[in-house]
XYZ file of C-alpha atoms in Angstrom:
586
model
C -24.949 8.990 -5.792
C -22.382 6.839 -5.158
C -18.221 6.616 -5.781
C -16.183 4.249 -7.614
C -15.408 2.191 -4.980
C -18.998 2.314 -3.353
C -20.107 0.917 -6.587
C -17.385 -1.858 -6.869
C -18.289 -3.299 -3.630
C -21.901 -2.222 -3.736
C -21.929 -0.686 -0.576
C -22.169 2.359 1.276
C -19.225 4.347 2.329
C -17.928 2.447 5.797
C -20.043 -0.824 5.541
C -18.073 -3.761 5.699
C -18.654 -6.583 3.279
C -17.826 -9.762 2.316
C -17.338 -10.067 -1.699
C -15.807 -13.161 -4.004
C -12.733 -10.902 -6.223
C -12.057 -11.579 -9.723
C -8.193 -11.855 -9.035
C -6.082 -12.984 -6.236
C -2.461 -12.698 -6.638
C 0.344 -13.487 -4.670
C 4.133 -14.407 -5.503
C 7.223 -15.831 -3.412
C 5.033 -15.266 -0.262
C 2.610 -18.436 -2.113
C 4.713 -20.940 0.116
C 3.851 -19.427 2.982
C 0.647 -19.124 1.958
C 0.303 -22.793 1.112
C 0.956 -23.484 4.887
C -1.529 -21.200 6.020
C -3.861 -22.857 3.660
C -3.101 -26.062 4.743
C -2.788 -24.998 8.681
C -7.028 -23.664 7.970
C -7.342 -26.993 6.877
C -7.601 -26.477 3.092
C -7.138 -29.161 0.842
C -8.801 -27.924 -2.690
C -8.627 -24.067 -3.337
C -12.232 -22.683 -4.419
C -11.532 -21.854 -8.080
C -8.375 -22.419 -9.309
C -9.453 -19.973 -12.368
C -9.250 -16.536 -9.274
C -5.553 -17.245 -8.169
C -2.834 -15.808 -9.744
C 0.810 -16.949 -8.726
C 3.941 -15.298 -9.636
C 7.648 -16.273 -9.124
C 8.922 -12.535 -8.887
C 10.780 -12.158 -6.032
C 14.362 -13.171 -6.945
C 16.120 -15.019 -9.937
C 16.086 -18.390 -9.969
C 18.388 -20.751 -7.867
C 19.889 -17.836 -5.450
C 19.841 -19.861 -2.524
C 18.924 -23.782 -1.741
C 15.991 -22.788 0.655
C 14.382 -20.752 -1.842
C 14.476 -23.172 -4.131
C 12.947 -26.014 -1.813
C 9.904 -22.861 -1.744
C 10.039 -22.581 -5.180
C 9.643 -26.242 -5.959
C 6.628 -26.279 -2.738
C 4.578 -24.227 -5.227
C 5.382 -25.391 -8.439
C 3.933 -28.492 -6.830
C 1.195 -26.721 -5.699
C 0.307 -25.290 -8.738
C 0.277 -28.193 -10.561
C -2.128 -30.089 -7.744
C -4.739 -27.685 -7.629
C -4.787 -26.992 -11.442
C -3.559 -23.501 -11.131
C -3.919 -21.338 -14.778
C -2.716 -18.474 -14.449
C 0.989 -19.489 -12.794
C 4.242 -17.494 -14.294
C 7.624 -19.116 -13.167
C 10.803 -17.194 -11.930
C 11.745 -14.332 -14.574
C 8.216 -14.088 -16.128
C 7.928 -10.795 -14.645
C 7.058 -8.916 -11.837
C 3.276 -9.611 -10.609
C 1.923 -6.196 -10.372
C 3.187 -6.394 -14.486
C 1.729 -9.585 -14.937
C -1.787 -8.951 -13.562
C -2.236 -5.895 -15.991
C -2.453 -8.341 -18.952
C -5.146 -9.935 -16.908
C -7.646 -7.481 -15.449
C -10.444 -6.034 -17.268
C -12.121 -2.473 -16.377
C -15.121 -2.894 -13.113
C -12.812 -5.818 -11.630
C -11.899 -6.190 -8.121
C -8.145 -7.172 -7.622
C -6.545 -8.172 -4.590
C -2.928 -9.414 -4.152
C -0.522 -10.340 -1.088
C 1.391 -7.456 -1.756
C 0.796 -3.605 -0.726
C 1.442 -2.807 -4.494
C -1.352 -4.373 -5.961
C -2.701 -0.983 -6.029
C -1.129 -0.955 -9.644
C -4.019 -2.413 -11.362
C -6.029 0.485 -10.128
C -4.897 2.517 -13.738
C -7.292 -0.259 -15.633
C -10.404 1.392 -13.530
C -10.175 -1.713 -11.198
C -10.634 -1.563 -7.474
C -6.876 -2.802 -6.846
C -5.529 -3.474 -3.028
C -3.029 -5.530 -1.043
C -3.902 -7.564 1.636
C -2.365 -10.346 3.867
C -0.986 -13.517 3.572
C -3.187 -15.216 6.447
C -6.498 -13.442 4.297
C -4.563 -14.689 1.127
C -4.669 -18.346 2.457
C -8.606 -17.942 3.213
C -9.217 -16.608 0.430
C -7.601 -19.657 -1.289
C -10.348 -21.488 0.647
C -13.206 -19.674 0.863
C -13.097 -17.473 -2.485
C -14.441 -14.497 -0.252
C -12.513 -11.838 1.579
C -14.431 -8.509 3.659
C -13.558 -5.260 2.801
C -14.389 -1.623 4.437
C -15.925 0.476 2.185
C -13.066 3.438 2.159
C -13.937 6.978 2.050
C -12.850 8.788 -1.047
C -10.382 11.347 -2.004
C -10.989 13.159 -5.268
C -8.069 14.624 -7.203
C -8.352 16.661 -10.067
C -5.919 16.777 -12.770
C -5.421 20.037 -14.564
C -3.605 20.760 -18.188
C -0.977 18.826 -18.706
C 2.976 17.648 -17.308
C 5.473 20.211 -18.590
C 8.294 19.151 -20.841
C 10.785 17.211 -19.248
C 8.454 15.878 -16.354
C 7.162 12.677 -15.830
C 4.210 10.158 -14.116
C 7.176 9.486 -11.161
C 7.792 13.507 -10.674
C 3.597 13.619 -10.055
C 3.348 10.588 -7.562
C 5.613 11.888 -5.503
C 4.193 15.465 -5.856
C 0.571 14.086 -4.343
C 2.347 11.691 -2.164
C 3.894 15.193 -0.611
C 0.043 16.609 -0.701
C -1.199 14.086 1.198
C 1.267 13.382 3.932
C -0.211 16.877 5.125
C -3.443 15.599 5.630
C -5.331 12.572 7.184
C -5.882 10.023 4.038
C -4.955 7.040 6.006
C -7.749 3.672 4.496
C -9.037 6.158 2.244
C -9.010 5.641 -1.835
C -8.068 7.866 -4.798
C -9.929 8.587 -7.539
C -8.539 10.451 -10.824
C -10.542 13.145 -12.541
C -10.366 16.043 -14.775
C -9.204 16.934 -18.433
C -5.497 16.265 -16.923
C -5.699 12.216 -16.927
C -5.951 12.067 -20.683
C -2.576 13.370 -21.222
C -1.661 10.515 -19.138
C -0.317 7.134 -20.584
C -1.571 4.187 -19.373
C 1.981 2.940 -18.040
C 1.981 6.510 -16.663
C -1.523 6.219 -14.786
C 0.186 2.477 -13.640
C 3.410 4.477 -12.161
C 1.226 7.000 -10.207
C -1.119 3.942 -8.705
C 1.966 1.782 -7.845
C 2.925 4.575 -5.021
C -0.592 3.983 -3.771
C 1.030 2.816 -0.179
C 3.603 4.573 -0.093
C 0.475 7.809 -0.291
C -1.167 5.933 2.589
C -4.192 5.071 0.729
C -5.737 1.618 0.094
C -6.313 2.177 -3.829
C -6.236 4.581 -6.518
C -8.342 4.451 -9.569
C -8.048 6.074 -13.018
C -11.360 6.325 -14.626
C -12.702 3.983 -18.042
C -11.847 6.451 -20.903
C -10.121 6.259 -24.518
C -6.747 5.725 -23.735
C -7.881 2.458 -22.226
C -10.526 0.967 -24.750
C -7.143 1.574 -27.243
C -5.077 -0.213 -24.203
C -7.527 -3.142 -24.486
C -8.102 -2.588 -28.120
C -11.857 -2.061 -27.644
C -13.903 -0.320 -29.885
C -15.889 1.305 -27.018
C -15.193 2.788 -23.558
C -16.618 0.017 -20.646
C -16.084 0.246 -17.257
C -17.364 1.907 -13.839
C -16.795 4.733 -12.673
C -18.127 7.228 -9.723
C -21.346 9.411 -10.614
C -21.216 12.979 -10.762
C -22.984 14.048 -7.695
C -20.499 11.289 -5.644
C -19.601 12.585 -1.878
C -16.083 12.751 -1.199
C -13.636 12.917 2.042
C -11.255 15.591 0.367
C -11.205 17.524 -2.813
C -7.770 18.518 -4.514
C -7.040 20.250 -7.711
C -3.184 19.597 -8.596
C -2.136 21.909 -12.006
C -0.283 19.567 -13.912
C 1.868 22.337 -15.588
C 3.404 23.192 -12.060
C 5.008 20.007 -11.684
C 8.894 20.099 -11.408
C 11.171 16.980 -10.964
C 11.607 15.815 -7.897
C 13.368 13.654 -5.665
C 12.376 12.296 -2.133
C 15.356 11.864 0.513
C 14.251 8.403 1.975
C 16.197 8.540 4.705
C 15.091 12.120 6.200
C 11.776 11.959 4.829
C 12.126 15.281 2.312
C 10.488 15.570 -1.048
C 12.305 18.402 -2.624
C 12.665 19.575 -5.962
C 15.739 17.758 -7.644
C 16.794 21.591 -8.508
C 17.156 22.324 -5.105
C 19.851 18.852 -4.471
C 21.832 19.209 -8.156
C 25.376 18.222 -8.188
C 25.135 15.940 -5.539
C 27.342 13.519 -6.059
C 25.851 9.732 -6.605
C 27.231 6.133 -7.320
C 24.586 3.984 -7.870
C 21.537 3.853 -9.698
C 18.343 1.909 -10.405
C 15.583 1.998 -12.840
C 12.531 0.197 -13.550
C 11.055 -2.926 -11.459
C 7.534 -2.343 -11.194
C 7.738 1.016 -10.382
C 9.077 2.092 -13.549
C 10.231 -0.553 -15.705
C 7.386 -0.403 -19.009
C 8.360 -0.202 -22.331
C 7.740 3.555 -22.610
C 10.664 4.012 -19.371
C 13.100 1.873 -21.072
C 12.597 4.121 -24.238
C 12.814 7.084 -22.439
C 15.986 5.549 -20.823
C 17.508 4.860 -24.256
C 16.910 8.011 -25.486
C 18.990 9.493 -22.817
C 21.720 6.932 -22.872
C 22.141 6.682 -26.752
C 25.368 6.849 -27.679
C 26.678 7.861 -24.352
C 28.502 6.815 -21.671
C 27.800 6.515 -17.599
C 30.182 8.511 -15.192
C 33.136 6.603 -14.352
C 33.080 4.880 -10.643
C 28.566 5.050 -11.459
C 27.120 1.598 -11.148
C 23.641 1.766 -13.337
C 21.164 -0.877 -13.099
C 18.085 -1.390 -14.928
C 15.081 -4.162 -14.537
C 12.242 -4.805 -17.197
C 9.049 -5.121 -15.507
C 8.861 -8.457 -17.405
C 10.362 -10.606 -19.878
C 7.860 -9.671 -22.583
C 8.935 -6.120 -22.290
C 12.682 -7.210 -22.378
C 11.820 -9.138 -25.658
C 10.155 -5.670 -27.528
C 12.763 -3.398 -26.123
C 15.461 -6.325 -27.715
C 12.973 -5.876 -30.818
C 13.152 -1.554 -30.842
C 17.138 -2.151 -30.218
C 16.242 -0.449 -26.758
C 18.381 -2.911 -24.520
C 21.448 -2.464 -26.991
C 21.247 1.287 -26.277
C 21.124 0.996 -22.759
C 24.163 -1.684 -22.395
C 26.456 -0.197 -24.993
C 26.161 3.002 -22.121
C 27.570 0.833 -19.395
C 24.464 -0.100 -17.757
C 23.943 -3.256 -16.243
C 20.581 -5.101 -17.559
C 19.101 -7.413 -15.155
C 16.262 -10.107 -15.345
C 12.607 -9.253 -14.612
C 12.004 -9.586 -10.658
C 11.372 -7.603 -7.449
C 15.230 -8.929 -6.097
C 16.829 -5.465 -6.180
C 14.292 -3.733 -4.603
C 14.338 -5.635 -1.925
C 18.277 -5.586 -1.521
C 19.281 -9.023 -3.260
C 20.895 -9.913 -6.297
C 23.583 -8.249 -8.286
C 22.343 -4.940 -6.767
C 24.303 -4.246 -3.702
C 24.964 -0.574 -2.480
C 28.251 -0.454 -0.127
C 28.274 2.288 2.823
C 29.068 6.234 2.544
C 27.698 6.255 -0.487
C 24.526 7.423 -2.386
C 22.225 5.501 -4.119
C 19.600 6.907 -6.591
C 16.318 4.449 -7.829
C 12.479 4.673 -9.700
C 11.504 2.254 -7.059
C 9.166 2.245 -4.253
C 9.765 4.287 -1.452
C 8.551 1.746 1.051
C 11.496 -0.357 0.429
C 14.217 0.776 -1.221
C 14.164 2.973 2.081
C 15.545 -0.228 4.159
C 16.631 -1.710 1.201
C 20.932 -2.502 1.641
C 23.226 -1.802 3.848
C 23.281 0.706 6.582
C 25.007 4.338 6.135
C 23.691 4.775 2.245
C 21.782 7.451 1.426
C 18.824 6.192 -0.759
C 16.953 8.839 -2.800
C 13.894 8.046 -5.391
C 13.412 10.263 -8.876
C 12.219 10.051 -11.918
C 13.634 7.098 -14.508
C 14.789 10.577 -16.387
C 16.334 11.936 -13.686
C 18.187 8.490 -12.500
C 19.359 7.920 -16.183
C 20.599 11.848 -16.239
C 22.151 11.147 -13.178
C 24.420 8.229 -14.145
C 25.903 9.969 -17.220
C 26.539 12.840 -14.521
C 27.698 10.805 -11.520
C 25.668 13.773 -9.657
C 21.926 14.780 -9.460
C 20.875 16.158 -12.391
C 17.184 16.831 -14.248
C 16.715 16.190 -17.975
C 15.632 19.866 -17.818
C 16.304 22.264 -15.569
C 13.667 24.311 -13.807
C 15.093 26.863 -12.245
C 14.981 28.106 -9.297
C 12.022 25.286 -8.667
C 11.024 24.625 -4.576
C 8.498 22.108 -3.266
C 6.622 23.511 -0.643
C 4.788 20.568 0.493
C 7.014 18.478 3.162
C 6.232 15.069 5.594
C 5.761 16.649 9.170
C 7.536 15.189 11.623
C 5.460 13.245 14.484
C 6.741 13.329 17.471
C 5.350 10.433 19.935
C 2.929 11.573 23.283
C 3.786 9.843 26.762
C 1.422 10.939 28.947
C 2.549 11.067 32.678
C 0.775 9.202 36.001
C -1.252 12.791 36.800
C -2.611 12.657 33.162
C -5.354 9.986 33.874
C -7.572 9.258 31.201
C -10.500 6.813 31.560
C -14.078 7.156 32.839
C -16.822 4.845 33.154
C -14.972 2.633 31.025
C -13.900 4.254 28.309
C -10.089 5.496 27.850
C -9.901 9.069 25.967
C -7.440 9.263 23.942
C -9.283 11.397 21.052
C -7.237 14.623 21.087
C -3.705 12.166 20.444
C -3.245 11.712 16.871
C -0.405 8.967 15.449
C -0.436 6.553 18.471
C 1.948 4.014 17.022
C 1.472 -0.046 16.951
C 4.836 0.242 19.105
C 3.295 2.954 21.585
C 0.706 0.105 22.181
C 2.852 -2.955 22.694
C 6.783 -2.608 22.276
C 8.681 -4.122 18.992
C 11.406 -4.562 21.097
C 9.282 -7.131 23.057
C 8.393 -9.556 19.952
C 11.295 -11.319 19.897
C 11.243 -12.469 23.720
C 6.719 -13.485 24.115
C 5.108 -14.567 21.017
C 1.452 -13.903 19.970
C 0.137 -16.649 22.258
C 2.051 -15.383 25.659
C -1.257 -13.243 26.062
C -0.661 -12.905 29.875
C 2.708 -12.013 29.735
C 1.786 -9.367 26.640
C -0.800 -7.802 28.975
C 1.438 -5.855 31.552
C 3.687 -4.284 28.675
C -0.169 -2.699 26.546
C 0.191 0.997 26.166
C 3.249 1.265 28.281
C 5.115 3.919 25.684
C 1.612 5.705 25.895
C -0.035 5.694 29.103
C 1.735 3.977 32.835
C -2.161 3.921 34.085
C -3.712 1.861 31.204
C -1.908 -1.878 32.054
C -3.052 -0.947 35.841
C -6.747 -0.190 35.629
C -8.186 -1.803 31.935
C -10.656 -4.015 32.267
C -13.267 -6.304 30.357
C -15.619 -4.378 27.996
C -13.547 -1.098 28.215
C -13.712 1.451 25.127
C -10.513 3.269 24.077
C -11.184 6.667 21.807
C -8.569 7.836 19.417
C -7.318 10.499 17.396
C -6.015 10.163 13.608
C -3.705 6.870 12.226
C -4.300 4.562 15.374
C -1.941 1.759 14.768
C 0.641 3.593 12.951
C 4.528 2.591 12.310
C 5.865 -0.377 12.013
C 2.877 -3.218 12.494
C 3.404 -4.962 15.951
C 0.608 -7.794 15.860
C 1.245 -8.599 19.846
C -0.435 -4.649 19.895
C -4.028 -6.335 18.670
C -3.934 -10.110 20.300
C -3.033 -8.003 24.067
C -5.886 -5.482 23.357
C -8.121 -8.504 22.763
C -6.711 -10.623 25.483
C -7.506 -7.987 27.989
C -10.725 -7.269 26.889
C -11.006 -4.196 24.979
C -14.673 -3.930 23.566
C -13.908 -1.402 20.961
C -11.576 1.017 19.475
C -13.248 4.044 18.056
C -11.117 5.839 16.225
C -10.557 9.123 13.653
C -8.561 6.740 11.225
C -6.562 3.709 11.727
C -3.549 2.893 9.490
C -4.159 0.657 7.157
C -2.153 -2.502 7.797
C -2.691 -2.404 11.866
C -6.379 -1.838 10.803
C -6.861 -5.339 9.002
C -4.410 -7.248 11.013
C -6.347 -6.134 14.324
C -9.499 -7.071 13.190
C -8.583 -10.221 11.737
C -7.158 -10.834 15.300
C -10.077 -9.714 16.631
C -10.293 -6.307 18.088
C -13.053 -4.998 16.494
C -12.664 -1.262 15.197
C -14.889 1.768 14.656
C -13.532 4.283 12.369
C -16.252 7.645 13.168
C -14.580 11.455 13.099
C -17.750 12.529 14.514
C -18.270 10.476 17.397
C -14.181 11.005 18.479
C -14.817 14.726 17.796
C -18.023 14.592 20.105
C -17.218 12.445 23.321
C -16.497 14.132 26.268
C -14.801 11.973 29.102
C -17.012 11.120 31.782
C -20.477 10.760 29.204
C -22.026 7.364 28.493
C -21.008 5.063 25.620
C -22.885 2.428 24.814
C -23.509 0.346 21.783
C -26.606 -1.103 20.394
C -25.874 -3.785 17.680
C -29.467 -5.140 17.637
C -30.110 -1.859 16.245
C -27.053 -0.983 15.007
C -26.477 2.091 16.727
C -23.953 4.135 19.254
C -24.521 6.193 21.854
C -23.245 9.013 23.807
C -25.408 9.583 26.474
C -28.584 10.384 24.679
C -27.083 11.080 21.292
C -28.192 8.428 18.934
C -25.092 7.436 15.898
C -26.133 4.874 13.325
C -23.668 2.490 12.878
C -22.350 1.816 8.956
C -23.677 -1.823 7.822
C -21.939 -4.898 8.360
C -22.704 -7.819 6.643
C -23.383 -10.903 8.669
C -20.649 -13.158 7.247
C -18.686 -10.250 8.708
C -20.473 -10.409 12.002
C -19.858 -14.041 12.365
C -16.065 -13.254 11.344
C -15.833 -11.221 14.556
C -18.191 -13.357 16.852
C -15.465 -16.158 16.599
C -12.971 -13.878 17.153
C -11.962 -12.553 14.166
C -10.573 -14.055 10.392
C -7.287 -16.149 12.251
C -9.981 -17.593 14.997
C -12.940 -18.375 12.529
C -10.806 -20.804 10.067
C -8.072 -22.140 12.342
């Protein structure tokens, strides 16, 4: 019995494979890409008919270097015979793709928010630009088979809650528990209440959750999406094995808000009246035709709060053009708003958007930028489209409905690091224990501070700095073929590559781990450190037994114990033998 994803990538839970994916996406990051290409020797991409390339980023003509990028790809496009291209203001890509994909698919995209696609029961996930170039190449890309988390939908969302109040309910749900590189899958009588643009909101936050995908399963709502007479698609069977089971009670939802800067979700009725200046809605977060209506509903014939800029971005031009058509866009401007073109340029702090310090700032979009996204000294917060659009006629926090006396009990814990001190030593024939440490950072490992003075390539000048904000003793006495065992998200925070090409350069055979962020996860590997992701061989070793590996046979030992290694296919093995994805095509 077998998940979704299992059945996507016809594997079994942890194998790692190499597939060909129906969609490849990537959008102002393509002109770095094309280097890459290039750099791996490429000179025709596979099939022109799997890339999908989308101007998204920022407007048109901001600046004269991005327009020397722009013109590199347009270029580009037109040399390799490129179909599926949309130029600057098309829309955003994650938008875009959705009139593409087809239920069963498997999506990938240089951007963490490919995820998105995962609401047309597609296996939907970001991935690099480096694996983005090969990929141009090669057609093929390997994947881990992820575990799965199982979520169960219940009733339905009360009045006055919406698809952004639940996706940052289960992100709150899950940042208590370990779902790093696992995937979501929807279930229950509670997804058919659920719009497709709503199931698309909810999937979009897929990062921000800390897992690689979420999928919605093939049901009416989307043969009507895709006009279909029939339900098609894949989906997990019955008797599937899962990591984690949750039920979530749809009618218990509340609105909510999430303090970016401290890290808080909180119920919005436990933050009303405070006062905010600036607001943003849509982007590809929350900018589909059913957000704009809801929008213009709440604007109509109203007026924002004096001194309260409002901003709000159509996920793409063809959904500007229908709200024009419904008299949507009208409704929204003659409130004060400001409407802007289709593209990712405000989330990521550029354009007319532009939040000044001491102030607040209120937006639908993803928490994983608009967190950095501006200058220093605003406070950023993320809602509901409702609750932002409530909030500018306000000029203060404010729910479309009130729910009183409303609490979220679920909140982020904060992680403090572990430095372990010169008495605290920790390896033994050759392996370094670090199993009962959880959240040892990419930083802890090799400082950020450091990247700017030795690049990648200063290997022997990154090796007396490894694990220094960790463990003094590890720099002193690592050698060749040593093993280091860790806890849960190895690799986490901000992604320091100098972390895996120093691990590598000193030798490290392996890294067995409990879970591995994500990013850090791929990167290392395609650096080549080779990772083992096993809760049960972590939770068993003892320091001071015997590890040993057995690849012949594909299996792990501790001492006697015998652990049978997941399968890895051998394009994969060959991958790592030349020392991993950047190695094997450069």
């Amino acid at each position: 019995m077998r998940t979704f994803v299992e059945k996507i990538l016809n594997a079994e839970c942890g194998s790692i494979v190499v597939r060909e994916p129906d969609y490849v996406m990537s959008h102002d990051n393509s002109a770095r890409v094309r280097f890459l290409f290039e750099r791996i020797h490429g000179t025709r991409v596979y099939k022109p008919s799997q890339l999908v390339i989308v101007l998204d980023g920022k407007v048109s003509g901001v600046i004269n270097e991005l327009s020397l990028e722009y013109n590199s790809i347009r270029d580009f496009v037109e040399e390799q015979g490129i179909e599926h291209f949309y130029d600057c203001d098309r829309g955003i890509g994650h938008q875009i793709i959705s009139e593409l994909v087809r239920p069963g698919m498997l999506v990938v995209g240089s951007d963490s928010h490919t995820a998105t696609a995962g609401a047309f029961n597609t296996l939907a996930m970001g991935i690099n630009k480096t694996e983005t170039a090969v990929l141009w190449k090669t057609g093929k890309m390997w994947f881990r088979v992820p575990e799965t988390v199982k979520i169960v939908l219940k009733n339905r969302l009360p009045e006055g809650v919406f698809a952004k109040d639940l996706a940052l309910w289960i992100k709150g749900i899950l940042s208590k528990l370990d779902v790093n590189g696992l995937a979501i899958e929807y279930h229950g009588e509670g997804v058919a209440s659920l719009s497709i643009d709503d199931r698309m909101t909810i999937a979009n936050i897929s990062t921000e959750m800390g897992v690689v995908s979420s999928a919605f399963p093939p049901d009416d709502r989307l043969a009507d999406y895709f006009n279909e007479p029939a339900v098609r698609g894949v989906w997990a069977d019955e008797e599937a094995v899962y990591s984690r089971f949750i039920e979530i009670d749809l009618a218990n939802v509340f609105p909510m808000v999430y303090d970016t800067g401290n890290n808080v979700l909180q119920a919005v009725e436990e933050l009303v009246g405070l006062k905010i200046q600036q607001g943003l809605i849509g982007a590809c977060a929350s900018g589909r035709l059913e957000d704009l209506r809801l929008v213009s509903m709440i604007l109509e014939d109203k007026h924002i709060a004096n001194g309260f800029q409002l901003f709000v971005v159509p996920a793409s031009r063809d959904i500007y053009l229908r709200a024009v058509e419904e008299g949507i866009i009208d409704k929204i401007a003659q409130s004060g708003a400001v409407v802007l073109g289709s593209s990712c340029g405000p989330c990521l702090g550029v354009g007319r958007v532009a939040s000044v310090g001491n102030s607040c700032f209120i937006s639908t979009a993803n928490s994983q930028y608009i967190g950095g996204n501006n200058h220093s000294g605003v406070e950023k917060y993320i809602a509901s489209p409702a609750t932002v659009a409530m909030t500018a006629l306000r000029g203060e926090l404010t729910p479309m409905i009130h729910f009183e006396g409303a609490q979220y009990k679920y909140n982020v814990p904060r992680v403090e690091p572990v430095v372990l001190g010169e008495y605290d030593y920790r390896k033994s024939n050759g392996v370094w224990n670090y199993g009962d440490i959880d959240n040892i950072s990419s930083s802890q490992i090799f400082s950020e501070k450091l990247t700017c003075r030795l690049t990648l390539e200063q290997v022997e000048e990154i090796k007396p700095y490894l694990f220094k904000g960790l463990d003094p003793n590890f720099t002193c006495d690592v050698k060749p073929g040593d093993i280091i065992i860790a806890g849960e998200n190895f690799g986490c925070g901000r992604l320091v590559k100098h972390a895996a090409t120093g691990l590598v350069a000193v030798g490290v055979k392996l890294v067995i781990a409990k879970s591995v962020n994500r990013d850090f996860y791929r990167m290392a590997i395609n650096h080549g450190l080779r990772i083992l992701i096993d809760w049960a061989v972590v939770d068993a070793y003892t320091s001071g037994e015997r590890l040993t590996i057995d690849d012949e046979n594909h299996v792990l030992y501790l001492n006697e114990r015998a652990y049978k290694l997941p399968h890895v296919d051998a394009e994969f093995q060959d991958i790592l033998a030349k020392g991993g994805l950047v190695n094997a095509f450069s």
